[in-house]
Each structure stands twice: as structure tokens, then as C-alpha cells.
Coordinates of C-alpha atoms in Angstrom, one line a residue:
M1 CA 5.6 20.0 -14.9
P2 CA 8.5 17.5 -14.2
V3 CA 9.1 14.5 -16.4
A4 CA 8.0 12.2 -13.6
P5 CA 6.6 12.9 -10.1
S6 CA 9.5 14.2 -8.0
D7 CA 9.4 14.9 -4.3
P8 CA 9.6 18.5 -3.2
G9 CA 13.1 19.6 -2.0
T10 CA 15.0 16.9 -3.9
S11 CA 16.3 16.5 -7.4
R12 CA 15.8 12.7 -7.4
T13 CA 13.3 11.5 -10.0
R14 CA 10.7 8.9 -9.5
S15 CA 10.8 5.9 -11.8
W16 CA 7.9 6.0 -14.3
W17 CA 7.9 2.2 -14.7
G18 CA 9.0 0.7 -11.3
W19 CA 9.1 1.4 -7.6
G20 CA 10.6 4.4 -6.0
Y21 CA 13.5 6.5 -7.3
A22 CA 15.0 5.8 -10.6
D23 CA 18.6 5.8 -9.2
S24 CA 17.8 3.2 -6.6
H25 CA 17.0 0.3 -8.9
P26 CA 19.4 -2.6 -8.9
A27 CA 22.1 -2.5 -11.6
D28 CA 22.2 -5.2 -14.2
A29 CA 24.8 -7.3 -12.3
E30 CA 22.6 -7.3 -9.2
C31 CA 19.5 -8.2 -11.2
A32 CA 21.5 -11.2 -12.6
A33 CA 22.5 -12.3 -9.1
L34 CA 18.9 -12.2 -8.0
G35 CA 17.8 -14.2 -11.0
A36 CA 20.4 -16.9 -10.2
L37 CA 18.4 -17.6 -7.0
L38 CA 15.4 -18.8 -9.1
P39 CA 16.3 -21.5 -11.6
G40 CA 14.8 -20.9 -15.0
T41 CA 15.0 -17.1 -15.1
L42 CA 16.4 -15.1 -18.1
P43 CA 20.1 -15.2 -18.8
R44 CA 20.3 -11.4 -18.7
P45 CA 17.9 -8.6 -17.5
L46 CA 15.3 -7.0 -19.6
P47 CA 16.3 -3.5 -20.6
I48 CA 14.9 -0.6 -18.6
P49 CA 11.9 0.7 -20.7
R50 CA 11.8 4.1 -22.2
V51 CA 8.8 6.4 -22.6
A52 CA 10.0 7.3 -26.1
D53 CA 9.4 3.7 -27.2
L54 CA 5.7 3.7 -26.2
D55 CA 2.9 4.4 -28.7
I56 CA 1.1 7.3 -26.9
A57 CA -1.9 8.5 -28.8
R58 CA -3.0 12.1 -29.0
P59 CA -5.4 13.2 -26.2
G60 CA -9.0 12.5 -26.8
A61 CA -10.2 15.6 -25.1
T62 CA -9.1 19.2 -24.7
P63 CA -9.8 21.1 -21.4
P64 CA -11.4 24.6 -21.6
D65 CA -9.2 27.7 -21.3
T66 CA -10.2 28.2 -17.7
L67 CA -8.6 24.8 -16.7
A68 CA -5.8 24.6 -19.3
H69 CA -3.2 25.9 -16.8
L70 CA -3.9 22.9 -14.5
V71 CA -3.6 20.2 -17.2
T72 CA -0.8 18.7 -19.3
A73 CA -0.6 16.3 -22.2
D74 CA 3.1 15.8 -21.9
P75 CA 3.8 12.1 -22.9
E76 CA 6.3 11.4 -20.1
V77 CA 4.0 12.8 -17.4
R78 CA 1.1 10.8 -18.9
A79 CA 3.2 7.6 -18.9
A80 CA 4.1 8.1 -15.3
H81 CA 0.4 8.2 -14.4
A82 CA -0.7 5.2 -16.5
M83 CA -0.3 2.5 -13.8
G84 CA 0.5 1.8 -10.2
K85 CA 3.5 -0.3 -8.9
A86 CA 2.2 -3.8 -8.7
Y87 CA 4.3 -6.6 -10.3
R88 CA 1.6 -6.7 -13.0
D89 CA 2.3 -3.0 -13.8
V90 CA 6.1 -3.4 -13.7
I91 CA 6.2 -6.3 -16.1
R92 CA 3.8 -4.7 -18.5
A93 CA 6.0 -1.6 -18.6
L94 CA 9.1 -3.8 -19.2
R95 CA 7.4 -5.6 -22.0
G96 CA 6.2 -2.3 -23.5
R97 CA 2.5 -3.0 -22.8
P98 CA 1.5 -0.5 -20.1
G99 CA -2.2 -0.4 -21.1
R100 CA -4.4 2.7 -21.5
I101 CA -2.3 5.8 -20.9
P102 CA -4.3 8.7 -19.6
D103 CA -5.0 11.4 -22.2
L104 CA -4.4 14.2 -19.7
V105 CA -2.9 14.8 -16.2
A106 CA -4.3 17.6 -14.0
R107 CA -2.7 19.0 -10.9
P108 CA -5.2 21.1 -9.0
T109 CA -4.1 23.2 -6.0
D110 CA -7.4 23.4 -4.0
G111 CA -10.8 21.9 -3.7
R112 CA -12.5 24.5 -6.0
E113 CA -10.2 23.5 -8.8
V114 CA -11.0 19.8 -8.2
A115 CA -14.7 20.6 -8.4
D116 CA -14.2 22.5 -11.7
L117 CA -12.3 19.6 -13.2
L118 CA -15.0 17.1 -12.2
D119 CA -17.7 19.4 -13.6
W120 CA -15.9 19.6 -16.9
A121 CA -15.2 15.8 -17.0
G122 CA -18.8 14.9 -16.2
G123 CA -20.1 16.9 -19.2
Q124 CA -17.5 15.6 -21.6
D125 CA -17.6 11.8 -20.8
V126 CA -14.0 11.9 -19.4
A127 CA -13.1 9.3 -16.8
V128 CA -11.3 10.7 -13.8
I129 CA -8.7 8.6 -11.9
P130 CA -7.7 10.2 -8.6
F131 CA -3.9 9.8 -8.2
G132 CA -1.8 10.4 -5.1
G133 CA 1.7 9.0 -5.0
G134 CA 0.9 6.3 -7.6
S135 CA 2.0 3.5 -5.3
S136 CA -1.1 1.3 -5.7
V137 CA -0.3 -2.4 -6.0
V138 CA -3.8 -3.5 -6.9
G139 CA -4.6 -1.7 -10.2
G140 CA -6.2 1.2 -8.3
V141 CA -4.9 4.1 -10.4
E142 CA -5.3 2.9 -14.0
Y143 CA -8.1 2.8 -16.5
R144 CA -9.1 -0.4 -18.2
G145 CA -11.6 -0.6 -21.1
D146 CA -12.8 2.0 -23.6
A147 CA -16.2 3.1 -22.2
H148 CA -15.2 6.7 -21.9
R149 CA -14.1 9.3 -24.5
A150 CA -10.9 10.2 -22.6
V151 CA -9.1 9.6 -19.3
L152 CA -7.9 12.3 -16.9
S153 CA -5.4 11.4 -14.2
L154 CA -6.2 13.7 -11.3
D155 CA -2.8 14.2 -9.5
L156 CA -3.3 15.8 -6.0
T157 CA 0.3 16.2 -5.0
S158 CA 0.2 20.0 -5.5
M159 CA -2.3 20.0 -2.6
D160 CA 0.4 19.1 0.0
R161 CA 0.1 21.6 2.9
V162 CA -0.7 21.3 6.6
L163 CA -3.2 24.1 6.6
E164 CA -3.9 24.3 10.4
I165 CA -2.7 22.8 13.6
D166 CA -4.9 22.6 16.8
A167 CA -2.2 22.0 19.5
V168 CA -4.9 21.9 22.2
S169 CA -6.8 19.0 20.6
R170 CA -3.6 17.6 19.1
S171 CA -4.9 17.5 15.5
A172 CA -4.2 19.1 12.1
R173 CA -6.0 20.0 8.9
I174 CA -4.0 18.5 6.1
Q175 CA -4.4 18.6 2.3
A176 CA -4.9 15.1 0.8
G177 CA -2.0 15.3 -1.6
A178 CA 0.8 15.5 1.0
L179 CA 3.3 12.7 0.6
G180 CA 4.4 11.1 3.8
P181 CA 7.8 12.9 4.2
V182 CA 6.2 16.2 3.2
L183 CA 3.5 15.8 5.8
E184 CA 5.9 14.8 8.6
D185 CA 8.3 17.6 7.8
Q186 CA 5.6 20.1 8.5
L187 CA 4.6 18.5 11.7
R188 CA 8.1 18.0 13.1
S189 CA 8.7 21.6 14.3
H190 CA 5.6 21.3 16.5
G191 CA 6.9 18.1 18.1
L192 CA 4.0 16.2 16.6
T193 CA 3.6 13.2 14.3
L194 CA 0.7 11.5 12.5
R195 CA 2.6 8.2 13.2
H196 CA 1.4 6.5 10.0
F197 CA 4.3 4.8 8.2
P198 CA 3.3 2.3 5.6
Q199 CA 6.1 0.7 3.5
S200 CA 5.1 3.1 0.7
F201 CA 5.6 6.1 3.1
E202 CA 8.0 8.0 0.8
F203 CA 5.8 7.6 -2.2
S204 CA 2.2 7.7 -1.0
T205 CA -0.2 10.5 0.1
L206 CA -2.6 11.2 2.9
G207 CA -5.5 11.1 0.5
G208 CA -4.3 7.7 -0.9
W209 CA -4.1 6.3 2.7
L210 CA -7.6 7.5 3.4
A211 CA -9.1 6.3 0.2
T212 CA -7.6 2.8 0.6
R213 CA -7.9 2.4 4.4
A214 CA -4.2 1.9 4.5
G215 CA -2.4 0.1 7.3
G216 CA 0.8 1.6 8.8
H217 CA 4.0 0.0 9.9
Y218 CA 2.9 -0.5 13.5
A219 CA 1.7 -3.9 14.5
T220 CA -0.7 -3.2 17.3
G221 CA -2.9 -0.3 18.5
R222 CA -3.7 2.5 16.1
T223 CA -2.3 1.4 12.8
H224 CA -5.1 1.7 10.2
I225 CA -5.5 5.2 8.9
D226 CA -9.2 5.1 10.0
D227 CA -8.1 5.4 13.6
Y228 CA -6.6 8.8 13.0
V229 CA -9.5 10.5 11.2
Q230 CA -11.3 13.3 12.9
S231 CA -13.2 14.6 9.8
L232 CA -13.0 14.6 6.0
R233 CA -13.7 17.0 3.2
V234 CA -14.7 15.3 0.0
V235 CA -15.5 16.8 -3.4
T236 CA -18.1 14.8 -5.3
P237 CA -19.8 15.5 -8.6
A238 CA -23.0 16.1 -6.5
G239 CA -21.4 18.5 -4.1
V240 CA -19.0 18.8 -1.2
S241 CA -19.2 16.5 1.9
A242 CA -17.6 18.1 5.0
S243 CA -18.1 16.3 8.3
W244 CA -17.7 18.0 11.7
R245 CA -14.6 17.6 13.8
L246 CA -15.5 15.4 16.7
P247 CA -13.7 13.0 19.0
A248 CA -16.6 10.5 18.7
S249 CA -20.2 10.5 17.7
G250 CA -23.2 8.2 17.8
A251 CA -25.3 10.3 15.4
G252 CA -26.3 7.7 12.9
P253 CA -23.9 6.0 10.4
S254 CA -20.6 7.9 10.1
P255 CA -20.4 10.1 7.0
D256 CA -16.6 9.6 7.0
R257 CA -17.0 5.8 6.8
L258 CA -18.7 6.2 3.5
F259 CA -15.6 7.7 1.9
L260 CA -12.8 5.8 3.9
G261 CA -11.8 2.9 1.6
S262 CA -14.0 4.2 -1.3
E263 CA -11.0 4.3 -3.6
G264 CA -12.0 7.4 -5.4
V265 CA -15.3 6.0 -6.8
L266 CA -17.6 8.3 -4.8
G267 CA -15.6 11.5 -4.5
V268 CA -12.2 13.0 -4.2
I269 CA -10.9 13.5 -0.7
T270 CA -9.2 16.9 -0.6
E271 CA -8.6 17.6 3.1
A272 CA -8.8 15.8 6.4
W273 CA -8.5 16.7 10.1
M274 CA -6.2 14.1 11.5
R275 CA -5.4 13.1 15.1
L276 CA -1.7 13.6 16.0
Q277 CA 0.6 12.3 18.7
E278 CA 3.7 13.5 20.4
R279 CA 6.9 12.3 18.7
P280 CA 8.3 9.2 20.5
R281 CA 11.4 9.7 22.7
H282 CA 11.8 6.2 24.2
K283 CA 12.4 3.2 21.9
A284 CA 13.7 -0.3 22.3
S285 CA 13.7 -3.3 20.0
T286 CA 15.1 -6.8 19.8
S287 CA 14.6 -10.1 18.0
V288 CA 13.6 -13.6 19.2
A289 CA 14.5 -16.9 17.4
F290 CA 12.2 -19.9 17.2
A291 CA 13.0 -23.4 16.0
D292 CA 9.3 -24.2 15.6
F293 CA 7.0 -21.9 13.6
Q294 CA 3.8 -23.0 15.4
Q295 CA 5.4 -22.1 18.8
A296 CA 6.3 -18.7 17.3
L297 CA 2.6 -18.2 16.3
D298 CA 1.6 -19.1 19.8
A299 CA 4.1 -16.6 21.3
V300 CA 2.8 -13.8 19.0
R301 CA -0.8 -14.5 20.0
A302 CA 0.1 -14.4 23.7
I303 CA 1.8 -11.0 23.2
A304 CA -1.1 -9.7 21.1
Q305 CA -3.6 -10.7 23.8
S306 CA -1.6 -9.0 26.6
D307 CA -1.8 -5.3 27.3
L308 CA 1.8 -4.7 26.2
A309 CA 0.9 -3.1 22.8
P310 CA 4.3 -3.4 21.0
A311 CA 4.8 -1.0 18.1
N312 CA 6.4 -3.8 16.2
C313 CA 5.6 -7.5 16.5
R314 CA 6.5 -8.9 13.1
L315 CA 7.0 -12.6 12.8
L316 CA 9.2 -13.8 9.9
D317 CA 9.0 -17.5 8.8
P318 CA 12.4 -19.2 8.1
G319 CA 12.4 -18.3 4.4
E320 CA 11.5 -14.6 5.1
A321 CA 14.1 -14.4 7.9
L322 CA 16.8 -15.8 5.5
L323 CA 15.8 -13.5 2.7
S324 CA 16.0 -10.4 5.0
G325 CA 19.3 -11.5 6.6
A326 CA 17.7 -11.7 10.0
S327 CA 18.5 -15.4 10.4
H328 CA 20.7 -18.0 8.6
D329 CA 20.1 -21.1 10.7
G330 CA 16.5 -22.0 9.6
S331 CA 14.9 -20.2 12.6
A332 CA 11.8 -18.1 12.5
I333 CA 12.4 -14.6 13.8
L334 CA 10.1 -12.4 15.8
I335 CA 11.0 -8.7 15.6
L336 CA 9.8 -6.9 18.7
G337 CA 9.8 -3.1 19.2
F338 CA 8.3 -0.6 21.7
E339 CA 8.2 3.1 21.8
S340 CA 6.6 5.9 23.8
A341 CA 6.6 9.7 24.0
T342 CA 6.2 9.8 27.8
A343 CA 7.8 6.9 29.6
G344 CA 10.5 4.3 29.2
V345 CA 9.7 1.0 27.5
A346 CA 12.3 -1.4 28.8
D347 CA 9.9 -3.1 31.2
R348 CA 7.4 -3.7 28.5
L349 CA 10.1 -5.2 26.2
T350 CA 11.2 -7.5 29.0
S351 CA 7.7 -8.7 29.6
A352 CA 7.2 -9.5 25.9
L353 CA 10.5 -11.3 25.9
D354 CA 9.3 -13.4 28.9
L355 CA 6.2 -14.4 27.0
A356 CA 8.2 -15.3 23.9
R357 CA 10.6 -17.4 25.9
A358 CA 7.7 -19.2 27.6
H359 CA 6.7 -20.4 24.1
G360 CA 10.2 -21.7 23.1
G361 CA 11.8 -18.4 21.9
R362 CA 15.5 -17.7 22.2
G363 CA 16.1 -14.0 22.9
E364 CA 18.2 -11.9 25.2
D365 CA 18.2 -8.4 26.6
P366 CA 19.0 -6.3 23.4
R367 CA 21.5 -4.2 25.3
G368 CA 23.8 -7.2 25.5
D369 CA 22.8 -9.2 22.4
H370 CA 24.7 -8.2 19.3
N371 CA 22.8 -10.8 17.2
A372 CA 19.5 -9.4 18.2
V373 CA 20.5 -5.9 17.2
T374 CA 21.9 -7.2 13.9
A375 CA 18.7 -9.1 13.1
V376 CA 16.5 -6.0 13.7
S377 CA 18.8 -3.8 11.6
S378 CA 19.0 -6.4 8.7
W379 CA 15.2 -6.8 8.6
R380 CA 14.6 -3.0 8.6
S381 CA 17.1 -2.5 5.7
A382 CA 15.6 -5.4 3.7
F383 CA 12.0 -4.2 4.4
L384 CA 12.8 -0.8 2.7
R385 CA 14.8 -2.4 -0.1
M386 CA 12.4 -5.2 -1.0
P387 CA 10.3 -3.4 -3.6
Y388 CA 13.4 -2.5 -5.6
L389 CA 14.6 -6.1 -5.5
R390 CA 11.2 -7.3 -6.7
D391 CA 11.6 -5.0 -9.8
G392 CA 15.1 -6.5 -10.3
L393 CA 13.6 -10.0 -10.3
A394 CA 11.0 -8.8 -12.8
R395 CA 13.7 -7.7 -15.1
M396 CA 15.0 -11.3 -15.0
G397 CA 11.6 -12.6 -16.1
A398 CA 10.6 -13.9 -12.6
V399 CA 7.0 -13.7 -11.5
V400 CA 6.7 -12.1 -8.0
E401 CA 3.4 -11.8 -6.2
T402 CA 2.8 -10.3 -2.8
F403 CA -0.6 -10.5 -1.1
E404 CA -1.8 -9.9 2.5
T405 CA -4.9 -10.9 4.4
A406 CA -6.3 -11.2 7.9
A407 CA -8.1 -14.0 9.7
T408 CA -8.9 -15.0 13.3
W409 CA -6.2 -16.9 15.3
D410 CA -8.1 -20.2 15.1
R411 CA -7.7 -20.2 11.3
I412 CA -4.2 -18.8 10.9
P413 CA -2.1 -22.0 11.0
A414 CA -4.2 -23.9 8.5
L415 CA -4.5 -20.8 6.3
I416 CA -0.7 -20.4 6.1
D417 CA -0.3 -24.1 5.3
A418 CA -3.0 -24.0 2.6
V419 CA -1.4 -21.0 0.9
R420 CA 2.0 -22.6 0.8
T421 CA 0.6 -25.9 -0.6
Q422 CA -2.1 -24.7 -3.0
V423 CA -0.6 -21.5 -4.3
G424 CA 2.7 -23.4 -4.6
A425 CA 1.0 -26.0 -6.7
A426 CA -0.6 -23.4 -8.9
A427 CA 2.7 -21.7 -9.5
L428 CA 4.4 -25.0 -10.4
K429 CA 1.5 -25.9 -12.8
A430 CA 1.7 -22.5 -14.5
T431 CA 5.5 -22.4 -14.9
G432 CA 6.9 -25.8 -14.5
H433 CA 9.2 -24.4 -11.8
P434 CA 8.9 -24.7 -8.0
A435 CA 8.0 -21.4 -6.3
T436 CA 9.5 -19.8 -3.2
I437 CA 6.7 -18.8 -0.8
N438 CA 7.5 -16.9 2.3
C439 CA 5.2 -15.6 5.0
R440 CA 5.4 -12.9 7.7
L441 CA 2.9 -11.5 10.1
T442 CA 2.7 -7.7 9.7
H443 CA -0.1 -6.8 12.1
V444 CA -1.4 -8.7 15.1
Y445 CA -4.7 -8.2 17.1
P446 CA -6.1 -10.0 20.2
D447 CA -8.4 -11.9 17.9
G448 CA -6.3 -12.5 14.8
A449 CA -3.4 -11.6 12.6
A450 CA -2.5 -10.3 9.2
P451 CA -0.2 -12.8 7.2
Y452 CA 1.7 -11.3 4.3
F453 CA 2.9 -13.7 1.6
T454 CA 5.6 -13.4 -1.1
V455 CA 5.6 -15.8 -4.0
A456 CA 8.5 -15.9 -6.5
V457 CA 9.0 -18.2 -9.4
A458 CA 10.7 -18.2 -12.8
G459 CA 8.2 -17.2 -15.5
R460 CA 7.9 -17.9 -19.2
P461 CA 9.1 -15.0 -21.4
G462 CA 6.2 -12.9 -22.6
E463 CA 3.6 -14.7 -20.4
E464 CA 4.4 -13.3 -17.0
V465 CA 1.1 -11.4 -16.7
E466 CA -0.9 -14.5 -17.4
I467 CA 1.1 -16.5 -14.9
W468 CA 0.7 -13.7 -12.3
D469 CA -3.1 -13.8 -12.9
D470 CA -3.1 -17.6 -12.3
I471 CA -1.2 -17.2 -9.0
K472 CA -3.5 -14.3 -8.0
A473 CA -6.6 -16.4 -8.7
A474 CA -5.3 -19.4 -6.7
A475 CA -4.5 -17.1 -3.8
G476 CA -7.9 -15.6 -3.9
D477 CA -9.5 -19.1 -3.9
V478 CA -7.6 -20.1 -0.7
L479 CA -8.5 -16.9 1.1
H480 CA -12.1 -17.2 0.2
R481 CA -12.3 -20.8 1.5
Y482 CA -10.9 -19.8 4.8
E483 CA -13.0 -16.6 5.0
A484 CA -9.8 -14.5 5.2
T485 CA -10.1 -11.0 3.8
I486 CA -8.9 -10.4 0.2
T487 CA -6.9 -7.5 1.6
H488 CA -5.8 -6.2 5.0
H489 CA -4.2 -3.0 3.8
H490 CA -3.5 -3.0 0.1
A491 CA -7.0 -2.0 -1.0
V492 CA -9.3 -3.6 -3.7
G493 CA -8.5 -1.8 -6.9
R494 CA -9.2 -3.7 -10.0
D495 CA -7.0 -6.7 -9.3
H496 CA -9.0 -7.8 -6.2
R497 CA -12.5 -7.1 -7.6
P498 CA -13.5 -10.8 -8.1
A499 CA -12.7 -11.8 -4.5
Y500 CA -14.1 -8.5 -3.1
D501 CA -17.5 -9.2 -4.9
L502 CA -17.6 -12.6 -3.1
Q503 CA -16.7 -11.1 0.3
R504 CA -19.1 -8.2 0.7
P505 CA -22.7 -8.8 1.7
E506 CA -25.2 -8.2 -1.2
P507 CA -27.3 -5.6 0.7
F508 CA -24.2 -3.6 1.2
A509 CA -23.4 -3.9 -2.5
L510 CA -26.9 -2.5 -3.3
A511 CA -26.3 0.5 -1.0
L512 CA -22.8 1.1 -2.5
R513 CA -24.3 1.1 -6.1
A514 CA -27.0 3.5 -5.0
A515 CA -24.4 5.8 -3.4
K516 CA -22.4 5.7 -6.7
D517 CA -25.5 6.6 -8.7
A518 CA -26.3 9.5 -6.4
L519 CA -22.8 11.0 -5.9
D520 CA -21.3 10.3 -9.4
P521 CA -24.3 10.3 -11.8
H522 CA -22.1 10.3 -14.9
H523 CA -20.0 7.4 -13.6
I524 CA -16.7 9.1 -14.3
L525 CA -14.8 8.5 -11.1
N526 CA -12.4 5.5 -11.2
P527 CA -14.6 3.2 -13.3
G528 CA -14.3 -0.5 -12.5
V529 CA -13.2 -0.1 -8.9
L530 CA -15.4 -1.6 -6.1
I531 CA -18.5 -1.6 -8.4
D532 CA -19.3 -1.7 -12.1

């Protein structure tokens, strides 16, 4: 097994402690330049952590000979599976406090081996943490506590094949461990695509998307992974759940809905039949500037409530636009994009531009507007680079929190103002430094939108996790008061549990607990997620 999870077909190594590839992290000089933007950060960056410096205990369990070939106790592999990629995880690794490191890591190659591993773990009081690409930003792939004898990280990335393609129905049977690029590479020769591109696309898997009800990059239409599911195959300690392939069904509650978003607490998703699309051939994009953010919100709502269905309709507030290089004059920027596999999209882009201009936007035909093209390009580059920059700020002792939500349009303006005011006050109280708080809309619907917030503030050395917890709690309080969801596409994990418990109806919680008892009687699957 490799030292850290590496993508097939490349020699690049994943960072065990931070986002993405180890060779893409900012150098010390760039980290220092980032820190200079936040008064009060460290004078020099924290050193990159080494696995050799961690205190990694001997495994608390030994697999039987029949499973030994699937399992490793290699310290570097175990460390790479100890946490996800939230700021909380990154700063703990930088401070040498990664938490409970799994005793073992298993890489099954099919559903039968998954079932055998679960059978063994259930009889040995070994907690099992399903693990895809490890990109969770909500504490979804780590173990907290000491209730189990040992911890097994169940890495599914060896199950990464497109097993079957039905070109007539335009769907495919895909193993759950396929990383985004691996999946798309196998579909490309057929002229098809799943068209699900979250920011974590390079470093997340189909099974992870399904288990967390992930949202893709596209702003309207089919964007949540739920929309693409035809059927699921799930291995549980109580047996295998395999639903029929159907375009739609009214036969009682959907069995797939039980497992979509279940975050590995009820079973391990091993395969799925997914709806595919032809690859787009027609694309067009541009940007629109707004001097007034409320007018920009009104413009986005008008576009969302039209039948234009843009692929991208991302609104950046002035701070976010400045950070991404999309604007330098204090304007809010709306990034608009359209695509199609069958017909030109220029008319739709023109109609969306007309709606934006009617609400005070400044935008031109992208074919003749160099600034619009530059803004789109700058935003796209910054979007992909942003997680690496967050880790650079973490090395400077900054506290960086990102959280996203969704609410109906009537609550969006007040919600955004409340986050800026109240989360900003909490950050100032916790650190003594003013925070930078930026907002963008990532997804829009006819009835509402999904605001995504970034909070950055200088921390206190050694207390970054506690400050992050305070900011997270303040954000959760604001979202709860406005009845905005605790997460639109990042999942619940362990970090969002308190807010999730308040959001879900109690009868549903009763049903979820009963399902857990029935499907996972030994309570070994991802303990602490969704339910106790």
C-alpha cells in the first residue's frame, strides 16, 4: 500500500495532513504573504507536520488470516486515514494532535470482502469508519471517543470501476470507491458524463457523494447527487440491500432514500446505478457587476425563477469577488454560465444578461468583453486553489471556517446580514481581532438559495481549535434562528451534530434510531454520526 492515498495513473502523493496534493501546498513565503493580510497572525508559518513525530499506538486488534491481505497497520497509511480535511483537522495535524488514529486500514475490492470485514468487526467490537477520498470537512471520517476496542478505516478506493454501461437507458453501474477523475475517465470514451463536479471532485468518491448527499458545482437543475441515482447496493451488518433500477416509482417510501445521506451509519454503499448525460458541446459564460448587493440578490432570484436554468449562477459579494480576483472596485460579481449537449446556449445567456441588467447589473456580451472573460477565469482559478490557501493561512495560525446553508428567498438578505454581524462579533470576542467574512451563493432555486460563508481571523497560538468551535457554534445559532439548514451539501458528520439534532423532527429521529438498531445491531458503523 502507498504511504498516502495516491490517484491511479499519477505519481503525485496526497497530503496526509492537508488538502489535496502535497506538492501543491503554498511555500513558506506564500504562507507569510497570506498571513500578512490578517493582522495578528504568526511571524512565520508552522512547520509541515511529519507522521514520524506522531505517537501512534500498536493496533488494538488483529484481523484473521482470511482478511489479513486486505488490511494494513502501516503508520503512515493509518495517519492519512485519521481525519478529514476540515480546518479543525488541518490545525490539529499542524499542532501534532490529530486525535484517535485508526488501528487498521482495510481496502476491500468487492462487496463480499466488505461484508466479511463487517462480520469480523461486529464480533470483535471494532468500529468501522467508511472512507472514500477522505475529503470530509465535518468530522465525518474520524473516530472520537473510546467506546470500541479498536478502529478500522474502511477505504473503498480499490473499488473504482465502471462495471456496466446501459447506453440505451443512459446509465451506468459504478463501484462506490471511484474518485471523480477515475469515474469520468471511464465514461469519456462513451461520450457520457455523470456531470457531478463538487469542489472536491479530484479527491472524493461516488460513495462519499451518495453517503453525504453531496451537491455538485452546477447552480440549477440536477446538482445534488440524489438526482442522479437509479438504484443502490448497500452492504449492512444485517444483509445486502439492493434496489431495482427504475426511472421512478411510487411503491412506498424509497429504499434508496434510507441510505442517501446516511453517512455510513446504516451500511456501506458499494455500487450504484447512476443516470448519465451526453457530454456538453456548447458552452458560454460571462460575469455581471453590481454596485448594490441587494440588487444582485434580486437579479439572481429573477434568473432562478425563470426557465433559463444556467449551469453556473454564482454570486460573489464584494469581499469574495476581491479575494478571487474577479473584481477590484468593490462590486459584487455574478458569474453566469450555460452549457448544452444538443443546442447553442447564446440566446439563454443573452436573456439572463437582460434580467441582470434590469436589476442594475453591468455586463456585456462575453464575446466582446475582456473584463467579463477575465473575471470568470480568475474566479475559476481561485475556486480550485482556495482550499490550499486555507491551509496556508492555518500554518500562519489563522482560524478559517467555511460553512454553507440554504433558506428561502424571503429570509436570505436578513440571514446574510445576521451572519456577518453575529458571527463577526463572536470571532472578535474569541480572538480580539476583527474577522473577514465573505459570502457567495453557490446554488440557486426558484424558492431559495444556498449562501456559502468564509470566516478568517487571526487566532491565538495553541487555541485555534477552541476558537474554531466558538465560531462554529455562533454560526449554528444564527442558522437555527432563521430556520436555515445546518448544511446544504457538506453533510452532518460530527461537527454539525448539535445543530442537526435541533433541525430534524423527533419522530424521524426515532425511526432513524430504530433503523440503526436493526441494520447495525453491534453499533460499529461510524459511531457518533447522525445518532448516538
